[in-house]
Tab-separated table of C-alpha atoms in Angstrom:
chain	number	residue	atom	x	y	z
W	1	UNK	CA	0.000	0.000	0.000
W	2	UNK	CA	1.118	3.803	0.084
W	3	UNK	CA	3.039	4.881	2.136
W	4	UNK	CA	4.347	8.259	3.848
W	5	UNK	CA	7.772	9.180	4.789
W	6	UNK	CA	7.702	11.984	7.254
W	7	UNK	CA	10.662	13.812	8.517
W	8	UNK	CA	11.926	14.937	10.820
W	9	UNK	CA	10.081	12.103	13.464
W	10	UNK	CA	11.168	14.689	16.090
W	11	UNK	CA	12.139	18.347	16.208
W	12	UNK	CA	13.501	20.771	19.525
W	13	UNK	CA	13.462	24.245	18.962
W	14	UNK	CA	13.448	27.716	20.873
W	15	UNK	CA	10.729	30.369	21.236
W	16	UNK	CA	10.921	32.270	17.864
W	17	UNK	CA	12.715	29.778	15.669
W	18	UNK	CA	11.233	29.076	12.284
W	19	UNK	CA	10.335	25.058	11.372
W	20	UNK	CA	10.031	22.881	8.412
W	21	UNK	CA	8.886	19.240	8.268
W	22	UNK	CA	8.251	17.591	5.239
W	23	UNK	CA	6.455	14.191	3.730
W	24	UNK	CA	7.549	12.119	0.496
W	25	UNK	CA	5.302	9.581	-1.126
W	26	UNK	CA	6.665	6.884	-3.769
W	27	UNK	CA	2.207	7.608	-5.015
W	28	UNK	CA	1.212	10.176	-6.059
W	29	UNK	CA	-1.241	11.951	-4.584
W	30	UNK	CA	-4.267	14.409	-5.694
W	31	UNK	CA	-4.529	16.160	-2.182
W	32	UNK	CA	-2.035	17.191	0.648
W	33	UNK	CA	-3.677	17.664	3.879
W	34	UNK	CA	-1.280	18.907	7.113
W	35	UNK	CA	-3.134	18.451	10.473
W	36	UNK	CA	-1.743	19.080	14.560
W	37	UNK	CA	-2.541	16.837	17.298
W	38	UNK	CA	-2.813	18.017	20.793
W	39	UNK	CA	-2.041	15.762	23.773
W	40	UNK	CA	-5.462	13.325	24.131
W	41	UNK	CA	-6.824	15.135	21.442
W	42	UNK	CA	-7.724	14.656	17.914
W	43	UNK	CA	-6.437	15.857	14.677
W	44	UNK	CA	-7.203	19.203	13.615
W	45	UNK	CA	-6.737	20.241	9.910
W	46	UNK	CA	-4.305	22.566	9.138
W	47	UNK	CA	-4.239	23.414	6.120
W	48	UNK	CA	-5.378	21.871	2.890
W	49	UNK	CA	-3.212	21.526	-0.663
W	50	UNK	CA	-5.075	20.940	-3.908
W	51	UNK	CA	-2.971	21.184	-7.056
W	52	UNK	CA	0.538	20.808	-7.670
W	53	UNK	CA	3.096	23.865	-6.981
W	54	UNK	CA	0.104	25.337	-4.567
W	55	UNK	CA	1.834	27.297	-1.851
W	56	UNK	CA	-0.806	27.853	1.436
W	57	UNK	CA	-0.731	29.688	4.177
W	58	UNK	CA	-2.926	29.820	7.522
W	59	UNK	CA	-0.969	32.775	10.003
W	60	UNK	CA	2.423	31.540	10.962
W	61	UNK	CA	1.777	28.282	9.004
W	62	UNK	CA	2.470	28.161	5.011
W	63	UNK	CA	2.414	24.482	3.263
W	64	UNK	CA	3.367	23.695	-0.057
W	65	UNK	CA	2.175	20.931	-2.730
W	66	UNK	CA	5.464	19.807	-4.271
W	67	UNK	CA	5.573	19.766	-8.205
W	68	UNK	CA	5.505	16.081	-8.818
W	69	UNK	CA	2.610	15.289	-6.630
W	70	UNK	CA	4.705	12.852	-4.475
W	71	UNK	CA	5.805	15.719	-1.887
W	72	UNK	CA	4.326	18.310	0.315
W	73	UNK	CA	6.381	20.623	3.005
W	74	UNK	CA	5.267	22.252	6.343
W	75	UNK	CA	6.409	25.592	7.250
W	76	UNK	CA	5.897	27.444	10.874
W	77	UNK	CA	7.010	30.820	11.220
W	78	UNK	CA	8.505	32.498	14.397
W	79	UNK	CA	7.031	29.817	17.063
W	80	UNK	CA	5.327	29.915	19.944
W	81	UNK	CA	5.240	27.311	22.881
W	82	UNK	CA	1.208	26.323	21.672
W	83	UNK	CA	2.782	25.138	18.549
W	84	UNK	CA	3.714	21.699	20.624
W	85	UNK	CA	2.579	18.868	19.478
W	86	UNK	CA	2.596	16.330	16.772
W	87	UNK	CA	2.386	17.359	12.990
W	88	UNK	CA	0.929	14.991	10.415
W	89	UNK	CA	0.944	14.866	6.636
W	90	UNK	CA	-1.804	12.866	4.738
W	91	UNK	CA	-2.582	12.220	1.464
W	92	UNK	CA	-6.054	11.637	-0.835
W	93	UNK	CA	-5.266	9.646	-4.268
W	94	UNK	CA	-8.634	9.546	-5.964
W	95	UNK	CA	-11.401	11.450	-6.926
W	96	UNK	CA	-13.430	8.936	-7.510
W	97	UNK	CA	-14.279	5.115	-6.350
W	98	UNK	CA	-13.848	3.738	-2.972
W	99	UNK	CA	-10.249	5.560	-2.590
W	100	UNK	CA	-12.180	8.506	-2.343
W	101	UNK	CA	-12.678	8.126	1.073
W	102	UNK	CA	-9.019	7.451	1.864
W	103	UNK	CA	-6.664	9.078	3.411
W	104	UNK	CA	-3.216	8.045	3.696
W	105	UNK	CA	-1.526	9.904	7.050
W	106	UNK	CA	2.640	9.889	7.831
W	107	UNK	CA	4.375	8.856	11.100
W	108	UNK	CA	4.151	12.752	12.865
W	109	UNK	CA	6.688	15.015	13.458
W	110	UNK	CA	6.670	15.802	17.424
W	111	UNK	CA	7.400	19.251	17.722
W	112	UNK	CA	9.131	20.478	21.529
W	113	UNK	CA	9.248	24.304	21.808
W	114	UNK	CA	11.328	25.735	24.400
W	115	UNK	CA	10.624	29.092	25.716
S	1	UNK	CA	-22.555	23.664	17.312
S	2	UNK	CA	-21.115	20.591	19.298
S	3	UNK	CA	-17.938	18.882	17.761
S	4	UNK	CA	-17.756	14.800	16.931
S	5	UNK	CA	-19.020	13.142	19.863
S	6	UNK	CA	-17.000	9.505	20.907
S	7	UNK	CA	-17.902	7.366	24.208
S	8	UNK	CA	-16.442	6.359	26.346
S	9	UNK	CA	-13.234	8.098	26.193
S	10	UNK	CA	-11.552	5.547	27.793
S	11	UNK	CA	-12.211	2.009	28.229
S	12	UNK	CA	-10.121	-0.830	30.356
S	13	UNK	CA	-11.723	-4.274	29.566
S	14	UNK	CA	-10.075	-7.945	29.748
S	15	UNK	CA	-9.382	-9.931	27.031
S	16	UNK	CA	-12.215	-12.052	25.007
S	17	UNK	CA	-14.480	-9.096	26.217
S	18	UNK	CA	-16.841	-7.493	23.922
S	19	UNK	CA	-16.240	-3.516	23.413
S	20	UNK	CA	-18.354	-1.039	22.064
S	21	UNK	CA	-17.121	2.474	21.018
S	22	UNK	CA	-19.653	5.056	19.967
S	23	UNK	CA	-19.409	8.089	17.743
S	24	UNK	CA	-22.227	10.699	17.133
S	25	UNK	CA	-20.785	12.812	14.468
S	26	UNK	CA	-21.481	17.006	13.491
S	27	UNK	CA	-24.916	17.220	12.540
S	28	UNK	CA	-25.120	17.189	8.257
S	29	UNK	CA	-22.085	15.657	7.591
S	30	UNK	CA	-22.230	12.652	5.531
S	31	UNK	CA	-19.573	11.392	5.813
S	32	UNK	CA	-17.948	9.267	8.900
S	33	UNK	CA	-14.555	7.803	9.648
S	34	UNK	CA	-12.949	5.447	12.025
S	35	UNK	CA	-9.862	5.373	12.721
S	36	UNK	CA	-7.101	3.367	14.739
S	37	UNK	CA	-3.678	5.214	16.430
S	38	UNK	CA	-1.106	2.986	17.539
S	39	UNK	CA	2.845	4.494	18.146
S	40	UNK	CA	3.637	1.609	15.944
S	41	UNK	CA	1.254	1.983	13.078
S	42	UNK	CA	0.131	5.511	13.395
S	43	UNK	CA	-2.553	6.788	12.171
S	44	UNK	CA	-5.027	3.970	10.106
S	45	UNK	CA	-8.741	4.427	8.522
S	46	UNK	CA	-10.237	1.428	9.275
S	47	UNK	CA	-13.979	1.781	7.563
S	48	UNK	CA	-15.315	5.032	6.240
S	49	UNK	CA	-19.497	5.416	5.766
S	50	UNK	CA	-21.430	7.740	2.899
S	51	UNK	CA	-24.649	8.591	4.078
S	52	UNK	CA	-24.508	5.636	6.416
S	53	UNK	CA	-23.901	3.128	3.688
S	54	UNK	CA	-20.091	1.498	4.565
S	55	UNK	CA	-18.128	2.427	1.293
S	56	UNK	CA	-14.800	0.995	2.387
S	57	UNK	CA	-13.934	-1.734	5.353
S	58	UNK	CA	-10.684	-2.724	3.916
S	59	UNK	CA	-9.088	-1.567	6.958
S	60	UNK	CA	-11.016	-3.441	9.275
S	61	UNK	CA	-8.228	-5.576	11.074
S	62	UNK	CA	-10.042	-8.937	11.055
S	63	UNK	CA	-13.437	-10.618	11.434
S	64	UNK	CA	-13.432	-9.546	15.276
S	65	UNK	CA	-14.052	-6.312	14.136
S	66	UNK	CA	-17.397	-4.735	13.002
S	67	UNK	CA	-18.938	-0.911	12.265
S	68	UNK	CA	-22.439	0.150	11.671
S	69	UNK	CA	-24.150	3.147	11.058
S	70	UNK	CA	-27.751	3.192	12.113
S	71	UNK	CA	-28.676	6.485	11.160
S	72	UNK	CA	-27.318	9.458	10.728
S	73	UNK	CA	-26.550	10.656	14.248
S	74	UNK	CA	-24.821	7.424	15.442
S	75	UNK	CA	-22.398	4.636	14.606
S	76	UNK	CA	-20.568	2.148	16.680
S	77	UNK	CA	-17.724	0.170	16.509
S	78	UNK	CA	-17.488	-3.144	18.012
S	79	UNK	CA	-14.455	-5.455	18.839
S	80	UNK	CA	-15.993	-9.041	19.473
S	81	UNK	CA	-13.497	-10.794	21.392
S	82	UNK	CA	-10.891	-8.455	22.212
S	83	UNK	CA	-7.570	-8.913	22.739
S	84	UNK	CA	-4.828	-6.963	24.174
S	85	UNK	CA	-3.081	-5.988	20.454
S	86	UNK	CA	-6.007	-3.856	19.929
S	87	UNK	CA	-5.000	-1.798	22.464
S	88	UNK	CA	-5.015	1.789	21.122
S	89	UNK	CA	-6.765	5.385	20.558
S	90	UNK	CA	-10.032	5.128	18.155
S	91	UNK	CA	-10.862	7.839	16.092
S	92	UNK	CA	-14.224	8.639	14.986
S	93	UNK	CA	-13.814	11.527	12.207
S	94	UNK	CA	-17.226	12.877	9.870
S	95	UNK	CA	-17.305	15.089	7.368
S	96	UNK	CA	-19.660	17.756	5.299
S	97	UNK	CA	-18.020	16.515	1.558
S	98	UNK	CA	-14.899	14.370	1.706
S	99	UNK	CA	-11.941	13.234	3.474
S	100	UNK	CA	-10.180	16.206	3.105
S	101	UNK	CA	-12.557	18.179	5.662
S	102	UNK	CA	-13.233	15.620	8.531
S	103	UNK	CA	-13.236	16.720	12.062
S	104	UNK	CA	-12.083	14.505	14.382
S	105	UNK	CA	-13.385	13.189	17.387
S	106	UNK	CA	-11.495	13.278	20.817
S	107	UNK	CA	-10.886	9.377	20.330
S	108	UNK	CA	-11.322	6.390	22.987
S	109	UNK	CA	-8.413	5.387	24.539
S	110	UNK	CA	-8.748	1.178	24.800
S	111	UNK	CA	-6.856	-1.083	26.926
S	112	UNK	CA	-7.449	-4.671	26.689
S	113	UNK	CA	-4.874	-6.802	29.387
């Protein structure tokens, strides 16, 4: 099946540093979706990538949709100690069928801020 | 408006026990998720519902294993016997249009010794 390589798996960084985390995909992939979990929480979408060479951004947060559909990066801008937690890329192949529904998520980046 | 709704959010049972985890997802989506969390496998969709028809259960784990959807408001998830390696946080995720704008519930945190 697909699979996604997500990296770094962990990342410790000061107050007011700038981040980048990234996912590669041997599939390619029609959608790039970036979402943070909180401790005991569940995923909450960040941001949401569409066509190839898109370039997002949501505040401190800009993503990209790389060019050959098989990569997507994670930017954070100037952090803040509520930027803990764990980062996760996923991926949607198909418009159609029953891989519509599917979404294909990486390992998380854990993300440590230090004030 | 209320978020996904899961109960309980955490369960302890023994092994062969049967477990039922609940989800009440955001009223008008039509779409809903499960999903399993393990630090070994991550993050895995194991049956996803369209207007509470199941679409895709290739991600159900095995036979012990089974998801309805009654109605709109309401699905459960059942593990019929348990056993310890399916020890993990479940996900219940719906959605107004697709996968790419689900909302997640706060999960159930299952621990079967």
């Amino acid at each position: 099946g697909q699979q996604l390589n997500q990296s770094p798996q962990s990342m410790f960084i000061q107050e007011g540093e700038d981040v980048s985390m990234n996912c590669t995909s041997s599939s390619i992939f029609n959608t790039w979706l970036w979402y943070k979990q909180d401790p005991g929480e569940g995923p909450v979408l960040l941001i949401a990538l569409y066509k190839a060479g898109e370039l997002t951004s949501n505040g401190r947060l800009t993503a990209q949709f790389g060019i050959t559909r098989k990569d997507s990066f994670l930017n954070i801008s100037a952090s803040i100690p509520s930027d803990v937690g764990i980062y996760f890329c996923a991926g949607q192949l198909g418009a159609g069928g029953t891989s519509y529904g599917k979404l294909t998520f990486g390992q998380g980046t854990i993300l440590t801020v230090h004030p | 408006d209320a978020g996904v709704i899961q109960s309980p959010r955490h369960e302890v049972t023994e092994m062969g026990q049967e477990v039922t985890l609940r989800c009440k997802p955001i009223s008008g989506h039509d779409y809903l998720f499960w999903y399993r969390q393990t630090m070994m496998r991550g993050l895995e969709l194991l049956i996803y519902f369209n207007n509470n028809v199941p679409i895709d259960d290739s991600g159900m784990p095995e036979d012990r294993f089974s998801a309805k959807m009654p109605n709109a408001s309401f699905s459960t998830l059942k593990i019929q016997p348990s056993e310890p390696r399916d020890s993990a946080v479940y996900f219940c995720a719906s959605s107004p249009g697709g996968p790419d704008t689900q909302y997640f519930g706060p999960g159930t945190r299952l621990t079967v010794l």
